[in-house]
mmCIF file of C-alpha atoms in Angstrom:
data_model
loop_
_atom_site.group_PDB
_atom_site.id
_atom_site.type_symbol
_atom_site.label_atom_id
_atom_site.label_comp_id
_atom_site.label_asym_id
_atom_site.label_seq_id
_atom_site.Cartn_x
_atom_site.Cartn_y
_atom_site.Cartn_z
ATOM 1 C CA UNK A 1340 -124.501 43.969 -61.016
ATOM 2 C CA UNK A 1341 -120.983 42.539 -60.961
ATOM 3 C CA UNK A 1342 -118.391 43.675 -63.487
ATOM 4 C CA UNK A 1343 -117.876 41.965 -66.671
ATOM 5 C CA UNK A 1344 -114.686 41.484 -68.797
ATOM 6 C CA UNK A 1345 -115.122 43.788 -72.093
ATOM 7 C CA UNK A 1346 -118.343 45.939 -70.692
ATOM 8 C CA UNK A 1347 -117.716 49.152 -68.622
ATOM 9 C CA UNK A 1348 -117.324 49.294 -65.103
ATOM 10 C CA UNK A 1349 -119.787 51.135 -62.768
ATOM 11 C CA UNK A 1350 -118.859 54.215 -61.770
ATOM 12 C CA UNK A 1351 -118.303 54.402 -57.875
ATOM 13 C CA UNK A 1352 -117.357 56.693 -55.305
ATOM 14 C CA UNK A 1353 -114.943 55.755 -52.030
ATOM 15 C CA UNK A 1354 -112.869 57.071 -49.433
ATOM 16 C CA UNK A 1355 -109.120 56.280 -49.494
ATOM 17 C CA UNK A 1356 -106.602 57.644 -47.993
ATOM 18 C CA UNK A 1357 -104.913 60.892 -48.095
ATOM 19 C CA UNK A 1358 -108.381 62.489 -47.669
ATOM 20 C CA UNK A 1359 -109.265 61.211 -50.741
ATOM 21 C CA UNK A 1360 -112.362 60.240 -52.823
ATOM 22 C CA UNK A 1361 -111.618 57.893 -55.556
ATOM 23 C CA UNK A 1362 -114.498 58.546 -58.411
ATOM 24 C CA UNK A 1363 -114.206 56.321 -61.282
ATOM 25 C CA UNK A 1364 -115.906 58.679 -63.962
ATOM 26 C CA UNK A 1365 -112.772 61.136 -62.790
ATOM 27 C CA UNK A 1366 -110.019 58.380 -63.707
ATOM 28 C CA UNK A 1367 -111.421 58.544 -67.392
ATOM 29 C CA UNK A 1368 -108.579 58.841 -69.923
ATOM 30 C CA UNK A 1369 -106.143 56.677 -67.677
ATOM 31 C CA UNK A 1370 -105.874 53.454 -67.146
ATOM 32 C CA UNK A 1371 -106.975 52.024 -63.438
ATOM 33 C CA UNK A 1372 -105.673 48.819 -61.388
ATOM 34 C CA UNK A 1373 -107.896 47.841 -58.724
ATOM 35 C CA UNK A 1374 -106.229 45.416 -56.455
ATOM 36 C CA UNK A 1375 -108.640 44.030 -53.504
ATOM 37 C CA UNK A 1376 -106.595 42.100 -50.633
ATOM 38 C CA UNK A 1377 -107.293 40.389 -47.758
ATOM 39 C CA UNK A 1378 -106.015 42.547 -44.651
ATOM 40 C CA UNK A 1379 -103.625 44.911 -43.677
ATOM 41 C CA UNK A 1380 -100.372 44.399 -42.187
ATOM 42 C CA UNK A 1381 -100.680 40.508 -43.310
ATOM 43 C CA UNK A 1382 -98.099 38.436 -44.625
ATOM 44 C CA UNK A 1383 -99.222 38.145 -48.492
ATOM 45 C CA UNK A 1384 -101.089 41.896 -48.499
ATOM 46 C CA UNK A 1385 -97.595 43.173 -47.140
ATOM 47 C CA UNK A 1386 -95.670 41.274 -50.130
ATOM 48 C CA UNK A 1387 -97.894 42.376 -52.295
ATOM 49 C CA UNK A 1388 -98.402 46.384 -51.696
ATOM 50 C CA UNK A 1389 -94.442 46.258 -51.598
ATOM 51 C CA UNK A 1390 -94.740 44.727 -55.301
ATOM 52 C CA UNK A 1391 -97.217 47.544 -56.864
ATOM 53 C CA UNK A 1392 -94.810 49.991 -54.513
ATOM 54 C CA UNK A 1393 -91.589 48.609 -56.094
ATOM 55 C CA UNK A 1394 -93.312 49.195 -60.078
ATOM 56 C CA UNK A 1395 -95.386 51.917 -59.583
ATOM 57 C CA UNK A 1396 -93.001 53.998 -61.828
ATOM 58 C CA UNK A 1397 -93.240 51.644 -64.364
ATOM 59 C CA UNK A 1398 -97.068 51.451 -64.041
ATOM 60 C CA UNK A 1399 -97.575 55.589 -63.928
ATOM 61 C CA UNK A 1400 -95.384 55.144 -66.896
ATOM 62 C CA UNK A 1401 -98.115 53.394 -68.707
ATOM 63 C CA UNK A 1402 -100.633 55.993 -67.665
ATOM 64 C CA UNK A 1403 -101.701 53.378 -65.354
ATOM 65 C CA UNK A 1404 -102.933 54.462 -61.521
ATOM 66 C CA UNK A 1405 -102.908 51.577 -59.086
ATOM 67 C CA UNK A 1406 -105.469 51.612 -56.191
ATOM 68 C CA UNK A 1407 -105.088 48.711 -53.054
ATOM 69 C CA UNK A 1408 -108.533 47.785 -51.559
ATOM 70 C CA UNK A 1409 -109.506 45.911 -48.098
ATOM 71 C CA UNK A 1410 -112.282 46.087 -45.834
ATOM 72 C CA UNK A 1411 -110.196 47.783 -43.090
ATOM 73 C CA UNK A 1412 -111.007 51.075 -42.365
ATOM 74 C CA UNK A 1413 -109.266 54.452 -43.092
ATOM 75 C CA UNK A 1414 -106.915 54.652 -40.021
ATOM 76 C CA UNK A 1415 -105.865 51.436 -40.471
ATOM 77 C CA UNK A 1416 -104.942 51.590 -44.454
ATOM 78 C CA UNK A 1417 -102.763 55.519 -43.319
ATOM 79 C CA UNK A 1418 -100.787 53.158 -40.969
ATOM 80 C CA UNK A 1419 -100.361 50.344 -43.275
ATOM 81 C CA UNK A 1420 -99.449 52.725 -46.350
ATOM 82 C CA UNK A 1421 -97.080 54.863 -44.350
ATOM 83 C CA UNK A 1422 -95.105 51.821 -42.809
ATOM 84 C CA UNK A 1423 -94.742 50.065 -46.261
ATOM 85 C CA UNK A 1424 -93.920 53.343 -47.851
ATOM 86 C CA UNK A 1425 -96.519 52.747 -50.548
ATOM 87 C CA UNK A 1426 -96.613 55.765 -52.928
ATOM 88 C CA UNK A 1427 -100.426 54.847 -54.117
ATOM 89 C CA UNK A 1428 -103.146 55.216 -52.366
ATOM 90 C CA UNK A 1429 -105.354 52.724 -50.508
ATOM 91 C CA UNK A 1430 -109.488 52.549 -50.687
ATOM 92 C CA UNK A 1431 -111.408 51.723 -47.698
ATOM 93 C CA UNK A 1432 -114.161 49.290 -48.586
ATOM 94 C CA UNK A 1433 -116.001 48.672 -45.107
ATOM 95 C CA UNK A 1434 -119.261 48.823 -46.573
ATOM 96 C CA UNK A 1435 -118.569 46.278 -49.161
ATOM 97 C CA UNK A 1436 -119.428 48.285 -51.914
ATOM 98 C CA UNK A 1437 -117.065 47.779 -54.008
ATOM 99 C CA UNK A 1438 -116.349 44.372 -52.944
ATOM 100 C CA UNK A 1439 -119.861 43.547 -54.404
ATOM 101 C CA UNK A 1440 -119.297 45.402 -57.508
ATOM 102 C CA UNK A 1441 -116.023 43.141 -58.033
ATOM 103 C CA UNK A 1442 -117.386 39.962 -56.935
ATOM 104 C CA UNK A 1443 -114.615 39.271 -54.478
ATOM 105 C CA UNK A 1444 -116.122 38.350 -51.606
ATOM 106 C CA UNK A 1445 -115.888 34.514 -51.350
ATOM 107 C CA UNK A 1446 -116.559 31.580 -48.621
ATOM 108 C CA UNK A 1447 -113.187 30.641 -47.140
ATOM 109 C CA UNK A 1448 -111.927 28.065 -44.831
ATOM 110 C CA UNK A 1449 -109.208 28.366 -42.228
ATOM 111 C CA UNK A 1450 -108.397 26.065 -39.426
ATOM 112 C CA UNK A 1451 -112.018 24.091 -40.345
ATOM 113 C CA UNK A 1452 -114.210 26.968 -39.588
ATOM 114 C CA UNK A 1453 -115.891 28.775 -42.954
ATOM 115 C CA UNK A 1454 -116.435 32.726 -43.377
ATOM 116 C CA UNK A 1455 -116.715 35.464 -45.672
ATOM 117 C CA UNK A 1456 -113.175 36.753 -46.717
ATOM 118 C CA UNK A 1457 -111.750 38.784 -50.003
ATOM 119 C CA UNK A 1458 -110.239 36.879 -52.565
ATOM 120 C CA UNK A 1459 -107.121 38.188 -53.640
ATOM 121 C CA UNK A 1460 -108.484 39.756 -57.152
ATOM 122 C CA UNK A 1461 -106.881 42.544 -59.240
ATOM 123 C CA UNK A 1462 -108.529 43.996 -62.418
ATOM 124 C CA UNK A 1463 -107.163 46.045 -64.900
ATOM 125 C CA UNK A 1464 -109.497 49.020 -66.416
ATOM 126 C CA UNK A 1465 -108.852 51.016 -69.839
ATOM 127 C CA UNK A 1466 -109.088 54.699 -70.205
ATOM 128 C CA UNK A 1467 -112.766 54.366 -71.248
ATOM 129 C CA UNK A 1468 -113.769 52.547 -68.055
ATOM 130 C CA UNK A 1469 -114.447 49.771 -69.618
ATOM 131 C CA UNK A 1470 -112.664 45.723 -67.646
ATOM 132 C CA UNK A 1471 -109.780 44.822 -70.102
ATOM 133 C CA UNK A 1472 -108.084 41.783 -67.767
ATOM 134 C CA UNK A 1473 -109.329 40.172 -64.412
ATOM 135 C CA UNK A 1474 -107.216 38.043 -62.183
ATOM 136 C CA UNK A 1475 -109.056 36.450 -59.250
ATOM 137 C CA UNK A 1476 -107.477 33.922 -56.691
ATOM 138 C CA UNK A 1477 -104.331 35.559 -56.902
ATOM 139 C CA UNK A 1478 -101.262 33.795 -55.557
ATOM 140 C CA UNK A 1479 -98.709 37.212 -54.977
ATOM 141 C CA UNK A 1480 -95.605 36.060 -56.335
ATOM 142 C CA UNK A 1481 -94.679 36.964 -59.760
ATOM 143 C CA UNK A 1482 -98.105 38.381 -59.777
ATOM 144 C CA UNK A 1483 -97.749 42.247 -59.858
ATOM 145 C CA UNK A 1484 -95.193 41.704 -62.900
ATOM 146 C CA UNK A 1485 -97.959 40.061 -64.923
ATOM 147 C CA UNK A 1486 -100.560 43.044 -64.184
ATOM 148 C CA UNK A 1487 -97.796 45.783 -65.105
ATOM 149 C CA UNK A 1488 -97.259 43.952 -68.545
ATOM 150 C CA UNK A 1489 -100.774 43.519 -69.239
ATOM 151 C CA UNK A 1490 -100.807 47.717 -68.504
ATOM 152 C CA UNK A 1491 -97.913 48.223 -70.474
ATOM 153 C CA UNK A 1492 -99.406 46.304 -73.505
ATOM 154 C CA UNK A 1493 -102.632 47.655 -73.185
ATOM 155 C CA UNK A 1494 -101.347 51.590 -73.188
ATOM 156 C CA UNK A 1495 -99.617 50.420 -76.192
ATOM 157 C CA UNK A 1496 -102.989 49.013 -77.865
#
């Protein structure tokens, strides 16, 4: 079943990197930004891991951990974080696990021919585990601002 604003999100499991496993259930008592993007090393995925980079203080000041999801796999995501110099880690979704539990997998079009793609989503998820704020279609700029305010005003809540 795919998430719903106001109910709790499903705990899951998944490798990122660093040699981590991202659990859910073991974020309880922070709050959690998912971000799910397109591809590594693109245009708009760059921009936007360099926005979350460029805030993260300001996010871990709200008690809020940021996590960057994509289908790529783990070697991929270590050479993407380490050239960007992100300073959060990034999930490797090849199964599509969590893609289904988000909803973001979407029919897309380019140059005429349709296929199965991410949608740029982000979701925003209190201490309890429960889905306070969803953004889905996201277009990057300005965007990352918005989700660190929503954080901020939520650790305030």
């Amino acid at each position: 079943m795919a998430v719903a604003l106001n109910e709790p999100v499903a705990d899951f499991q998944a490798q990122a990197t660093g040699g981590q496993t991202v659990s859910l259930s073991e974020l309880k008592g922070r709050q959690v930004v998912v971000y799910f993007y397109p591809k590594d090393s693109t245009p708009g995925c760059t921009t936007q891991g360099q926005d979350f980079r460029d805030l993260l203080e300001q996010f871990k000041a709200a008690d809020t951990e940021v996590f960057g999801v994509s289908r790529d796999g783990l070697k991929s995501h270590e050479n993407f974080k380490a050239k960007q110099g992100f300073t959060f880690e990034l999930i490797s979704d090849k199964d599509e696990a969590l893609c289904q539990l988000f909803d973001v997998i979407k029919l897309k079009k380019l140059y005429g021919k349709e296929y199965l793609g991410v949608d740029r989503s982000t979701f925003l998820i209190d201490r309890d585990g429960v889905l306070r704020q969803e953004w889905r279609g996201v277009k990057v700029p300005g965007h990352v601002q918005s989700v660190l305010e929503a954080a901020q005003a939520l650790s305030q809540g």
